[in-house]
Backbone as a ProteinNet text record, in pm:
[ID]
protein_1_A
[PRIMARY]
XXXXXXXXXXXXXXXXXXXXXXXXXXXXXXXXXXXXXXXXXXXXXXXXXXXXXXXXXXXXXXXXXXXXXXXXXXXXXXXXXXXXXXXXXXXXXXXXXXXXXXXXXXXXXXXXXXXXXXXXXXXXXXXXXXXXXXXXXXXXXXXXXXXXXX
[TERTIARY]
464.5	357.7	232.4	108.3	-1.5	-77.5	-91	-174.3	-253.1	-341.3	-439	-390.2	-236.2	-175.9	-117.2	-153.9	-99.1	-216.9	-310.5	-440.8	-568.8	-623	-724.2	-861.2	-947.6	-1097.2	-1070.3	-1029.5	-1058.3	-963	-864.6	-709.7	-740.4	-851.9	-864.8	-1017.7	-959.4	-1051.7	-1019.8	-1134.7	-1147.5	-1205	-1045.9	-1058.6	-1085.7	-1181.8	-1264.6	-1170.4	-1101.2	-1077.5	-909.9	-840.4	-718.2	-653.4	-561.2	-529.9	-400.3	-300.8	-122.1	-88.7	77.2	94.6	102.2	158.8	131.5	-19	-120.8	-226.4	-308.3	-185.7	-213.1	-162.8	-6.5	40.3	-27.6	-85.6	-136.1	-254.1	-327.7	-505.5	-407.6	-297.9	-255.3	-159.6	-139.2	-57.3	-198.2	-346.7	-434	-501.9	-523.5	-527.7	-456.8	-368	-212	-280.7	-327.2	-319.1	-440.5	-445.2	-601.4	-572.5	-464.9	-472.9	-481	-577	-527.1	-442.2	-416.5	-342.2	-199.1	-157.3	7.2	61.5	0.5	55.4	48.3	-80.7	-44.3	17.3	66.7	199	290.3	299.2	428	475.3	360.2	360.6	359.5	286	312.1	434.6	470.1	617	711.1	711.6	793.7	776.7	676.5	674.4	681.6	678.2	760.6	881.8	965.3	1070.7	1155.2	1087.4	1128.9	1112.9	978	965.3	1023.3	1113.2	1218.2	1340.2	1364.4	1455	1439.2	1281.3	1304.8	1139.8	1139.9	942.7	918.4	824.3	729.9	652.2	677.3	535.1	675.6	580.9	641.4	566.8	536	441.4	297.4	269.4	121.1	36.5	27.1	-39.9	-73.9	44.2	74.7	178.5	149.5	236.9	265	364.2	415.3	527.8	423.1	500.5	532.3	632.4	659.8	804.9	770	872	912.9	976.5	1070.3	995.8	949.8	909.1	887.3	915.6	928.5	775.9	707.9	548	482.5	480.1	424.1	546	480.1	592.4	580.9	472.5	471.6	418.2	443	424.4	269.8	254.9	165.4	108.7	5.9	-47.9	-190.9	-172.3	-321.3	-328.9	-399.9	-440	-540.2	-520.4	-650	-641.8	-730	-779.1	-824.4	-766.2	-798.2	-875.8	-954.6	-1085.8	-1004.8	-921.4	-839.6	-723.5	-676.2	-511.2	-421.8	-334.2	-196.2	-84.6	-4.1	96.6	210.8	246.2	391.2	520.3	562.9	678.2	688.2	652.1	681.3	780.1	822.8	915	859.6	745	646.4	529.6	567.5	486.4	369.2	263	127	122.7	6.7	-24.2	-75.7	-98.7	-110.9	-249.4	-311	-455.4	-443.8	-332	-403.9	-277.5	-256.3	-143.6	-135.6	-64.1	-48.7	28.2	7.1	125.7	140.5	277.2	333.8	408.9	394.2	497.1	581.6	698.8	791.7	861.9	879.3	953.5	1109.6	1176.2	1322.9	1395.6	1400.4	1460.4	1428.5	1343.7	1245.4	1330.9	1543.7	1565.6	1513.3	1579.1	1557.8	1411.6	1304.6	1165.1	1085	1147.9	1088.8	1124.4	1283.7	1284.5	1229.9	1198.7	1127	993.3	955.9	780.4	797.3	859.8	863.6	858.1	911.3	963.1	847	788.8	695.6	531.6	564.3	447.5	437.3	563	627	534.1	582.4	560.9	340.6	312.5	177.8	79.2	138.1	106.2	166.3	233.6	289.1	175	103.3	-26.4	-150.6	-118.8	-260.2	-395.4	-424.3	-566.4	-573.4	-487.9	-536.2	-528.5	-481.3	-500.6	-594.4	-674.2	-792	-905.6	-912.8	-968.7	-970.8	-840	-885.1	-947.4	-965.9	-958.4	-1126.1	-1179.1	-1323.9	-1421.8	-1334	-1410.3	-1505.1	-1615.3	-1727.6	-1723.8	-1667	-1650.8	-1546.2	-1509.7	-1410.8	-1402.9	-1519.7	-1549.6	-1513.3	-1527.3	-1527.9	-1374.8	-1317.2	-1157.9	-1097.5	-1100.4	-1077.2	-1045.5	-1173	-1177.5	-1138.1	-1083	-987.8	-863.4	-817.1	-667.5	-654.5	-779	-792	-760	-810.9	-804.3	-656.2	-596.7	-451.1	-449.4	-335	-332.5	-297.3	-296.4	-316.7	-440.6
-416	-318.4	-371.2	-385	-400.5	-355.4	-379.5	-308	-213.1	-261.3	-180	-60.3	-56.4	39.9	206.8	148	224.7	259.2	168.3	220.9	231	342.8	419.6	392.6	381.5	303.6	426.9	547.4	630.7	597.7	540.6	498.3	364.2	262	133.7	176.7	137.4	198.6	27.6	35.8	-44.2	4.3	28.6	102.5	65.5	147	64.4	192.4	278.7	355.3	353.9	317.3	278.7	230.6	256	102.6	102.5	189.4	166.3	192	175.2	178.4	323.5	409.5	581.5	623	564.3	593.6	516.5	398	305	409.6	531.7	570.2	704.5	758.9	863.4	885.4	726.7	740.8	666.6	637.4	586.6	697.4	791	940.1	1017.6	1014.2	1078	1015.1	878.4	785.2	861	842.7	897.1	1019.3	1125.8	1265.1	1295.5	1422	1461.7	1567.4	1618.5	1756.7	1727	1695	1610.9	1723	1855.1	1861.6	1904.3	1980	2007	1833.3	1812.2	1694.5	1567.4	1554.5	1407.9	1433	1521.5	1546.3	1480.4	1544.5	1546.6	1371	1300.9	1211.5	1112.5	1160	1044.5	1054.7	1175.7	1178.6	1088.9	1114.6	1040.6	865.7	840.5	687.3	616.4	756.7	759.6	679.1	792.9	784.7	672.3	628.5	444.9	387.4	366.9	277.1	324.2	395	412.6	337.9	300.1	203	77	-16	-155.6	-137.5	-276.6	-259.4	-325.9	-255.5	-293	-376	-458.3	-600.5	-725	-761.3	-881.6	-1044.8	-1018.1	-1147.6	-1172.1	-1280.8	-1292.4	-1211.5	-1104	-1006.3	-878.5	-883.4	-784.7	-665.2	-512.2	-478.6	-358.1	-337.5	-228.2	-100.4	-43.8	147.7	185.4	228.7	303.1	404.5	498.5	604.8	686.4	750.2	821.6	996.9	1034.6	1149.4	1247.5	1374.4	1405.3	1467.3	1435.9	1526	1504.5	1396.3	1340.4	1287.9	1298.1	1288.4	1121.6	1058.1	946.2	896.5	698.1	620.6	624.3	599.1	653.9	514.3	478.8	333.5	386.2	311.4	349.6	196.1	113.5	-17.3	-30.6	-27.8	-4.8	-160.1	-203.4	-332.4	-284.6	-305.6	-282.4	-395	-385.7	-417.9	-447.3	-397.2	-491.1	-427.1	-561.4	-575.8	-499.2	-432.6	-385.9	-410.9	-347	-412	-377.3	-440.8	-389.4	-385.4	-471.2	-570.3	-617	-716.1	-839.2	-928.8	-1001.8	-1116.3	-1210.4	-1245.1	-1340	-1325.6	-1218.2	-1189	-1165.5	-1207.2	-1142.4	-999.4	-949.4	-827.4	-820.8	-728	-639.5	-599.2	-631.7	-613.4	-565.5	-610.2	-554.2	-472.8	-346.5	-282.4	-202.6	-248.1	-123.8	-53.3	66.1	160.3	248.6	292.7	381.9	435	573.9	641.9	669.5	642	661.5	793.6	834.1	942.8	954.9	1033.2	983.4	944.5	943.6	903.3	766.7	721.8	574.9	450.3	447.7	383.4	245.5	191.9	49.3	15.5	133.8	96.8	70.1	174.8	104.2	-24.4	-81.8	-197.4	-311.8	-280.1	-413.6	-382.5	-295.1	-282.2	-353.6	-354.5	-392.6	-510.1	-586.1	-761.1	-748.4	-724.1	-788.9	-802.5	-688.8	-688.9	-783.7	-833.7	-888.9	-1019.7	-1055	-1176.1	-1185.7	-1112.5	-1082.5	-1101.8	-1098.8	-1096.4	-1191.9	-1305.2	-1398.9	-1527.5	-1523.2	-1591.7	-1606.8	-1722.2	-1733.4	-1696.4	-1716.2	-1718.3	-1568.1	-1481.5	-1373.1	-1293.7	-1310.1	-1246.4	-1280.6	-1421.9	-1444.2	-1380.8	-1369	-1311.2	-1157.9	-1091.1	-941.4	-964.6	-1070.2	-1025.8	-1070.7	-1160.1	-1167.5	-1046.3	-951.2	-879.7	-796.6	-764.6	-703.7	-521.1	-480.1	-303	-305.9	-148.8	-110.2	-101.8	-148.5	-215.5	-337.8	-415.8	-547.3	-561.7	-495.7	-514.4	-455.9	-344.1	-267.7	-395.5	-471.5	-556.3	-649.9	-731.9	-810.1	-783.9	-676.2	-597.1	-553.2	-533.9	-545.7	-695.4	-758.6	-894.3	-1012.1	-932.9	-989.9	-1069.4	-1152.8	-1303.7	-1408.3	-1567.2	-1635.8	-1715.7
1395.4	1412.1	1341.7	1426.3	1365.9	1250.2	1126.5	1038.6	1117.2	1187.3	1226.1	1243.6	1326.4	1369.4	1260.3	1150.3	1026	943.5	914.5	853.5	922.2	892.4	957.9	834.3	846.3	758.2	605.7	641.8	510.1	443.1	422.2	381.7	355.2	299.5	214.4	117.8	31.8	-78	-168.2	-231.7	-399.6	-467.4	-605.1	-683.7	-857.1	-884.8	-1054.8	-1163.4	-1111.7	-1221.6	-1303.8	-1193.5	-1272.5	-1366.7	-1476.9	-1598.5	-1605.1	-1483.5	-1484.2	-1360.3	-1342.6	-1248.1	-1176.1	-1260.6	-1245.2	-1128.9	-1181.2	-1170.5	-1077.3	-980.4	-855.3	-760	-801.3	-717	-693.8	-751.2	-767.8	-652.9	-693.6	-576.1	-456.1	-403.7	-320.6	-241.8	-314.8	-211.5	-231.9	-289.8	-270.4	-115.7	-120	0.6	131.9	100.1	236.1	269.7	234.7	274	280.3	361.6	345.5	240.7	179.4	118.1	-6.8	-123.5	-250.2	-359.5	-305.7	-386.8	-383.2	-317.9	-270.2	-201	-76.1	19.1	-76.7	-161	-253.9	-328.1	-423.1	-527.9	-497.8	-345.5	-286	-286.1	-200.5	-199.4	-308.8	-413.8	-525.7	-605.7	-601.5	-645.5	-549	-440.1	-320.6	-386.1	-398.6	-437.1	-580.6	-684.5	-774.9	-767.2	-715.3	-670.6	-682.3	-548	-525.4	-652.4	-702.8	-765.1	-888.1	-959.8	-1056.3	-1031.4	-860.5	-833	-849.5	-831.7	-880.9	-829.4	-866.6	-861.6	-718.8	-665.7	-523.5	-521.1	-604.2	-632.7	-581.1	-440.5	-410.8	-439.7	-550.7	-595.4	-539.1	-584.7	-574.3	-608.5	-676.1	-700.1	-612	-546.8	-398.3	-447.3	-418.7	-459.1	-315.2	-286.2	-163.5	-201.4	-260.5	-302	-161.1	-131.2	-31.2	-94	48.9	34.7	188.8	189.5	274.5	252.5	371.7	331.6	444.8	490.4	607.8	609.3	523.8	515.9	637.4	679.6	802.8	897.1	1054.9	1125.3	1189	1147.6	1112.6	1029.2	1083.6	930.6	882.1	815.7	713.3	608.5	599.3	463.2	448.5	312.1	269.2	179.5	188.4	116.8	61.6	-110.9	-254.7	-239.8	-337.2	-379.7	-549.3	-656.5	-744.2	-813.1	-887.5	-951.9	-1073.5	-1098	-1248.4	-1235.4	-1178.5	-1176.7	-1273.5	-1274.9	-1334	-1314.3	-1431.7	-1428.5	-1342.2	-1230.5	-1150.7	-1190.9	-1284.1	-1309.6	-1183.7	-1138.4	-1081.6	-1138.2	-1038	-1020.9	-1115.2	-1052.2	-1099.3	-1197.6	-1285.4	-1396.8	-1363.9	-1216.6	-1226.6	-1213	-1259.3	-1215.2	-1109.9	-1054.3	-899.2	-867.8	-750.1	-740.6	-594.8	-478.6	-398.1	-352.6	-327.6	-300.9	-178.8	-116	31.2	31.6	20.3	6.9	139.3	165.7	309.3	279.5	376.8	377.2	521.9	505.6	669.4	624.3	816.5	761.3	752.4	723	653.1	734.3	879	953.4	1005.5	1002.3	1003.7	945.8	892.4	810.7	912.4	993.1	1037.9	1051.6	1147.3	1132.5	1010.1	874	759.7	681.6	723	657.8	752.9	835.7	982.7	914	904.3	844.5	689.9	610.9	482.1	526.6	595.4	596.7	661.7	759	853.6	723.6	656	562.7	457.6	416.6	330	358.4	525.1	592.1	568.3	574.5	604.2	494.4	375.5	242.7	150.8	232	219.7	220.8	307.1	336	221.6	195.2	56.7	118.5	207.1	291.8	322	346.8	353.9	238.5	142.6	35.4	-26.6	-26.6	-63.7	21.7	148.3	212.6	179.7	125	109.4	-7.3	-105.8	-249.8	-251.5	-147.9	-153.6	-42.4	13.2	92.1	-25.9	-4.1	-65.5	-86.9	-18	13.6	106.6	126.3	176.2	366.3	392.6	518.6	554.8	498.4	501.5	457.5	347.4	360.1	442.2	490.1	662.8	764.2	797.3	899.8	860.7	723.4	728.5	751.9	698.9	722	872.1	985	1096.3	1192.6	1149.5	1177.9	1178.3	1080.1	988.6	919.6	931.5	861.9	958.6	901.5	1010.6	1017.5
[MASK]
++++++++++++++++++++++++++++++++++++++++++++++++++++++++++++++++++++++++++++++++++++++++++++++++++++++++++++++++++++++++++++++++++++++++++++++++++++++

């Protein structure tokens, strides 16, 4: 499934106010929803969740919160670019700058682990992560995350 296909221009933001990981998941289920206050709870708890199971940072300074959530009846991303990296626990000891986070809904099991790998695969690419990490505003990272990798 195409990025494009999952994020919509109001759902990529770069963000100057964060300093943990609490507080990546927080503007990232505020991202997901239009309702910031019942529907993102919901949601940042949901990606809580997960990430009490093992950390969503697949290296390079990439990190992918996701969760299972019937709030929406589909999948769901919102992709920050943080302005000073935090800490994920990573594999690879960096901290985390550019994070895409989604939400599938609970029945989604096989479509969300094909979306995890394919993203996996996508963010795997040095050139496009340099490419998101030199876009200028949240336009310009839109249309790289439009564009893909490659």
């Amino acid at each position: 499934m195409p990025l494009t296909d999952l994020l919509s221009p109001d759902r990529v933001a770069l963000i100057d106010q964060v300093v943990d990981r609490g507080g990546v998941l927080d503007e990232a289920a505020r991202l997901l929803t239009a309702d910031p206050a019942g529907e993102a709870a919901a949601i940042a708890d949901c990606l809580r969740q997960r990430a009490r199971l093992g950390s969503t940072a697949i290296g390079h300074g990439v990190a992918i919160p996701h969760g299972c959530s019937n709030i929406f009846a589909e999948v769901r991303a919102a992709f920050l670019r943080l302005r000073r990296p935090v800490d994920f626990d990573a594999g690879d000891g960096l901290p985390v700058d550019l994070v895409f986070a989604m939400t599938v809904p609970e029945h989604f099991t096989q479509q969300h682990l094909q979306l995890l790998s394919e993203l996996a695969e996508v963010f795997a690419d040095p050139g496009f992560r340099d490419a998101l990490r030199a876009a200028p505003d949240a336009g310009a990272l839109h249309a790289t995350l439009q564009r893909g990798h490659g």
